[in-house]
Amino acid sequence: MVKSKIKVEDILQHAENRRIYSATNIEQLMECIKSLGLMQRIILNKKKEVLCGYRRLLAIKQLGWEEVDVEIVDIPIEEEPAYMVSSNSHRTKTSLEKYHEIKILKSYWGKKQGQRTDLEDCLSEEEKLTTRKRIANEIGVTESEVRKTEYVGDKAFNLLPLIGTGEDKISLNEAYKACAPQKPQNYKAVEEVDLLEIKLCHFCGNETKRINTNENGELKYENHGK
């Protein structure tokens, strides 16, 4: 990592940064920088593309800065998206931004060495669970939020920008329920149960000859075989 001061006009936006994150609340950030200065350096790759701090870059541009202190890191290109997500873990993000982060980290951590990385079927259930937990820890949410956010994004991507707080927004749970499959109603009343399917008594383990209900509607077993 190299610390340097470069011209603001020479700094570029990284393509993945543009895809993952939105530039919001710039005015508020400008006020903070005017009062306190730039608290954290902007992080760039060797091509002077922003890995962390693009909102800060936009803010100082509007403030008329000509030069800025930066840190330049030398990491493999394929690791830059994951580095970007890790470096932005402190910021408040929308569900859409979280979805993009989840997909990037899942691709980075959830791949098996020597196998195709675009197939989720390559992962065992244990590997999926471990990856989900790592993602949750990295982006600062629960495993449940990771699961629901990814599901909504995969099934109904257009719902992600609608998730948030406010009268014109919906909650993540509401979005998840809207696109989750309905559970089949396969429940049967006691009278509909095929007694031939009942093999053993739950209480004594003997073969059940007859099942019945008492006056309270509770199951009872009678006439057990010896």
GROMACS .gro file of C-alpha atoms in nm:
model
  226
    1MET     CA    1   0.000   0.000   0.000
    2VAL     CA    2   0.141   0.337  -0.106
    3LYS     CA    3   0.023   0.671   0.029
    4SER     CA    4   0.027   0.956  -0.217
    5LYS     CA    5  -0.131   1.286  -0.318
    6ILE     CA    6  -0.270   1.306  -0.671
    7LYS     CA    7  -0.487   1.529  -0.883
    8VAL     CA    8  -0.859   1.477  -0.834
    9GLU     CA    9  -0.920   1.489  -1.210
   10ASP     CA   10  -0.694   1.185  -1.258
   11ILE     CA   11  -0.907   0.955  -1.040
   12LEU     CA   12  -1.146   0.718  -1.220
   13GLN     CA   13  -1.457   0.531  -1.111
   14HIS     CA   14  -1.419   0.153  -1.102
   15ALA     CA   15  -1.676  -0.030  -1.317
   16GLU     CA   16  -1.774  -0.260  -1.029
   17ASN     CA   17  -1.812   0.037  -0.796
   18ARG     CA   18  -2.057   0.192  -1.042
   19ARG     CA   19  -2.254  -0.134  -1.060
   20ILE     CA   20  -2.267  -0.202  -0.686
   21TYR     CA   21  -2.308   0.132  -0.515
   22SER     CA   22  -2.524   0.437  -0.565
   23ALA     CA   23  -2.400   0.792  -0.503
   24THR     CA   24  -2.646   0.920  -0.241
   25ASN     CA   25  -2.638   1.184   0.033
   26ILE     CA   26  -2.346   1.366  -0.128
   27GLU     CA   27  -2.458   1.704   0.013
   28GLN     CA   28  -2.448   1.569   0.368
   29LEU     CA   29  -2.101   1.426   0.308
   30MET     CA   30  -1.985   1.760   0.166
   31GLU     CA   31  -2.091   1.936   0.486
   32CYS     CA   32  -1.903   1.679   0.693
   33ILE     CA   33  -1.585   1.722   0.486
   34LYS     CA   34  -1.610   2.101   0.507
   35SER     CA   35  -1.632   2.079   0.886
   36LEU     CA   36  -1.390   1.798   0.964
   37GLY     CA   37  -1.184   1.748   0.651
   38LEU     CA   38  -1.135   1.416   0.474
   39MET     CA   39  -1.118   1.166   0.761
   40GLN     CA   40  -1.027   0.866   0.545
   41ARG     CA   41  -0.810   0.846   0.237
   42ILE     CA   42  -0.963   0.735  -0.091
   43ILE     CA   43  -0.833   0.390  -0.188
   44LEU     CA   44  -0.730   0.330  -0.550
   45ASN     CA   45  -0.588   0.047  -0.756
   46LYS     CA   46  -0.277   0.093  -0.969
   47LYS     CA   47  -0.491   0.227  -1.255
   48LYS     CA   48  -0.618   0.504  -1.024
   49GLU     CA   49  -0.967   0.353  -1.013
   50VAL     CA   50  -1.159   0.396  -0.688
   51LEU     CA   51  -1.191   0.082  -0.476
   52CYS     CA   52  -1.323   0.266  -0.171
   53GLY     CA   53  -1.438   0.626  -0.137
   54TYR     CA   54  -1.618   0.719  -0.457
   55ARG     CA   55  -1.880   0.923  -0.269
   56ARG     CA   56  -1.595   1.112  -0.103
   57LEU     CA   57  -1.446   1.174  -0.446
   58LEU     CA   58  -1.775   1.319  -0.573
   59ALA     CA   59  -1.802   1.536  -0.263
   60ILE     CA   60  -1.453   1.687  -0.291
   61LYS     CA   61  -1.506   1.746  -0.664
   62GLN     CA   62  -1.813   1.954  -0.584
   63LEU     CA   63  -1.613   2.132  -0.315
   64GLY     CA   64  -1.356   2.228  -0.576
   65TRP     CA   65  -1.060   2.026  -0.449
   66GLU     CA   66  -0.775   1.990  -0.697
   67GLU     CA   67  -0.563   1.735  -0.508
   68VAL     CA   68  -0.641   1.467  -0.251
   69ASP     CA   69  -0.454   1.218  -0.032
   70VAL     CA   70  -0.503   0.859  -0.148
   71GLU     CA   71  -0.380   0.506  -0.081
   72ILE     CA   72  -0.284   0.292  -0.379
   73VAL     CA   73  -0.306  -0.086  -0.333
   74ASP     CA   74  -0.158  -0.354  -0.556
   75ILE     CA   75  -0.392  -0.653  -0.560
   76PRO     CA   76  -0.493  -0.900  -0.834
   77ILE     CA   77  -0.773  -0.773  -1.059
   78GLU     CA   78  -0.995  -1.070  -0.974
   79GLU     CA   79  -0.977  -0.979  -0.605
   80GLU     CA   80  -1.072  -0.614  -0.649
   81PRO     CA   81  -1.453  -0.658  -0.622
   82ALA     CA   82  -1.424  -0.850  -0.293
   83TYR     CA   83  -1.174  -0.593  -0.162
   84MET     CA   84  -1.419  -0.320  -0.258
   85VAL     CA   85  -1.702  -0.484  -0.061
   86SER     CA   86  -1.479  -0.537   0.243
   87SER     CA   87  -1.357  -0.176   0.235
   88ASN     CA   88  -1.714  -0.043   0.221
   89SER     CA   89  -1.844  -0.254   0.511
   90HIS     CA   90  -1.887   0.055   0.733
   91ARG     CA   91  -2.133   0.242   0.512
   92THR     CA   92  -2.513   0.224   0.527
   93LYS     CA   93  -2.636   0.035   0.221
   94THR     CA   94  -2.960  -0.030   0.039
   95SER     CA   95  -3.094  -0.381  -0.018
   96LEU     CA   96  -2.993  -0.351  -0.383
   97GLU     CA   97  -2.635  -0.271  -0.282
   98LYS     CA   98  -2.634  -0.558  -0.033
   99TYR     CA   99  -2.756  -0.794  -0.304
  100HIS     CA  100  -2.465  -0.702  -0.530
  101GLU     CA  101  -2.223  -0.745  -0.239
  102ILE     CA  102  -2.368  -1.087  -0.157
  103LYS     CA  103  -2.324  -1.205  -0.515
  104ILE     CA  104  -1.965  -1.079  -0.532
  105LEU     CA  105  -1.861  -1.243  -0.204
  106LYS     CA  106  -2.047  -1.563  -0.286
  107SER     CA  107  -1.860  -1.588  -0.614
  108TYR     CA  108  -1.530  -1.509  -0.440
  109TRP     CA  109  -1.567  -1.735  -0.135
  110GLY     CA  110  -1.815  -1.992  -0.255
  111LYS     CA  111  -1.621  -2.137  -0.545
  112LYS     CA  112  -1.447  -2.473  -0.544
  113GLN     CA  113  -1.091  -2.473  -0.662
  114GLY     CA  114  -1.051  -2.634  -1.003
  115GLN     CA  115  -1.425  -2.634  -1.081
  116ARG     CA  116  -1.652  -2.397  -1.268
  117THR     CA  117  -1.725  -2.098  -1.047
  118ASP     CA  118  -2.057  -1.999  -1.204
  119LEU     CA  119  -2.247  -2.305  -1.087
  120GLU     CA  120  -2.396  -2.298  -0.738
  121ASP     CA  121  -2.443  -2.676  -0.765
  122CYS     CA  122  -2.068  -2.708  -0.711
  123LEU     CA  123  -2.123  -2.622  -0.345
  124SER     CA  124  -2.221  -2.867  -0.074
  125GLU     CA  125  -2.487  -2.765   0.177
  126GLU     CA  126  -2.215  -2.718   0.439
  127GLU     CA  127  -2.015  -2.495   0.207
  128LYS     CA  128  -2.323  -2.287   0.127
  129LEU     CA  129  -2.394  -2.238   0.496
  130THR     CA  130  -2.035  -2.145   0.574
  131THR     CA  131  -2.024  -1.900   0.285
  132ARG     CA  132  -2.351  -1.738   0.391
  133LYS     CA  133  -2.224  -1.692   0.744
  134ARG     CA  134  -1.900  -1.536   0.620
  135ILE     CA  135  -2.093  -1.301   0.394
  136ALA     CA  136  -2.322  -1.198   0.681
  137ASN     CA  137  -2.024  -1.120   0.901
  138GLU     CA  138  -1.848  -0.928   0.625
  139ILE     CA  139  -2.135  -0.697   0.529
  140GLY     CA  140  -2.273  -0.666   0.882
  141VAL     CA  141  -2.613  -0.834   0.857
  142THR     CA  142  -2.772  -1.158   0.976
  143GLU     CA  143  -2.761  -1.485   0.782
  144SER     CA  144  -3.139  -1.457   0.747
  145GLU     CA  145  -3.106  -1.118   0.578
  146VAL     CA  146  -2.843  -1.257   0.341
  147ARG     CA  147  -3.072  -1.547   0.248
  148LYS     CA  148  -3.383  -1.333   0.200
  149THR     CA  149  -3.205  -1.054   0.012
  150GLU     CA  150  -3.047  -1.299  -0.230
  151TYR     CA  151  -3.377  -1.482  -0.279
  152VAL     CA  152  -3.569  -1.162  -0.354
  153GLY     CA  153  -3.298  -1.043  -0.592
  154ASP     CA  154  -3.293  -1.374  -0.778
  155LYS     CA  155  -3.670  -1.410  -0.801
  156ALA     CA  156  -3.793  -1.049  -0.826
  157PHE     CA  157  -3.499  -0.815  -0.882
  158ASN     CA  158  -3.728  -0.516  -0.938
  159LEU     CA  159  -3.844  -0.536  -0.574
  160LEU     CA  160  -3.499  -0.460  -0.431
  161PRO     CA  161  -3.509  -0.081  -0.490
  162LEU     CA  162  -3.847  -0.071  -0.313
  163ILE     CA  163  -3.711  -0.212   0.014
  164GLY     CA  164  -3.644   0.039   0.287
  165THR     CA  165  -3.813   0.266   0.539
  166GLY     CA  166  -4.077   0.525   0.465
  167GLU     CA  167  -4.433   0.533   0.338
  168ASP     CA  168  -4.335   0.448  -0.019
  169LYS     CA  169  -4.115   0.153   0.080
  170ILE     CA  170  -4.170  -0.210   0.178
  171SER     CA  171  -3.982  -0.425   0.427
  172LEU     CA  172  -3.749  -0.708   0.330
  173ASN     CA  173  -3.990  -0.958   0.486
  174GLU     CA  174  -4.278  -0.822   0.278
  175ALA     CA  175  -4.071  -0.850  -0.038
  176TYR     CA  176  -3.964  -1.202   0.056
  177LYS     CA  177  -4.321  -1.315   0.121
  178ALA     CA  178  -4.434  -1.161  -0.208
  179CYS     CA  179  -4.204  -1.382  -0.414
  180ALA     CA  180  -4.166  -1.689  -0.189
  181PRO     CA  181  -4.354  -2.003  -0.298
  182GLN     CA  182  -4.665  -2.082  -0.097
  183LYS     CA  183  -4.648  -2.391   0.119
  184PRO     CA  184  -4.883  -2.668  -0.004
  185GLN     CA  185  -5.180  -2.733   0.219
  186ASN     CA  186  -5.147  -3.107   0.263
  187TYR     CA  187  -5.280  -3.128   0.616
  188LYS     CA  188  -5.545  -3.394   0.691
  189ALA     CA  189  -5.804  -3.414   0.965
  190VAL     CA  190  -5.771  -3.708   1.205
  191GLU     CA  191  -6.067  -3.881   1.041
  192GLU     CA  192  -5.889  -3.868   0.701
  193VAL     CA  193  -5.571  -4.044   0.817
  194ASP     CA  194  -5.522  -4.385   0.657
  195LEU     CA  195  -5.480  -4.620   0.953
  196LEU     CA  196  -5.283  -4.864   0.739
  197GLU     CA  197  -5.003  -4.605   0.726
  198ILE     CA  198  -4.962  -4.613   1.104
  199LYS     CA  199  -4.715  -4.891   1.182
  200LEU     CA  200  -4.617  -4.857   1.549
  201CYS     CA  201  -4.763  -4.705   1.863
  202HIS     CA  202  -4.572  -4.390   1.961
  203PHE     CA  203  -4.606  -4.482   2.328
  204CYS     CA  204  -4.523  -4.853   2.355
  205GLY     CA  205  -4.369  -4.939   2.018
  206ASN     CA  206  -4.609  -5.229   1.951
  207GLU     CA  207  -4.804  -5.269   1.630
  208THR     CA  208  -5.117  -5.057   1.642
  209LYS     CA  209  -5.448  -5.234   1.585
  210ARG     CA  210  -5.676  -4.936   1.620
  211ILE     CA  211  -5.650  -4.559   1.659
  212ASN     CA  212  -5.927  -4.344   1.800
  213THR     CA  213  -5.993  -4.008   1.962
  214ASN     CA  214  -6.123  -3.936   2.310
  215GLU     CA  215  -6.387  -3.684   2.408
  216ASN     CA  216  -6.131  -3.402   2.395
  217GLY     CA  217  -6.030  -3.487   2.039
  218GLU     CA  218  -5.693  -3.628   2.148
  219LEU     CA  219  -5.544  -3.935   1.983
  220LYS     CA  220  -5.549  -4.261   2.178
  221TYR     CA  221  -5.424  -4.606   2.091
  222GLU     CA  222  -5.625  -4.919   2.172
  223ASN     CA  223  -5.596  -5.294   2.137
  224HIS     CA  224  -5.216  -5.316   2.090
  225GLY     CA  225  -5.069  -5.635   1.952
  226LYS     CA  226  -4.850  -5.846   2.179
   0.00000   0.00000   0.00000
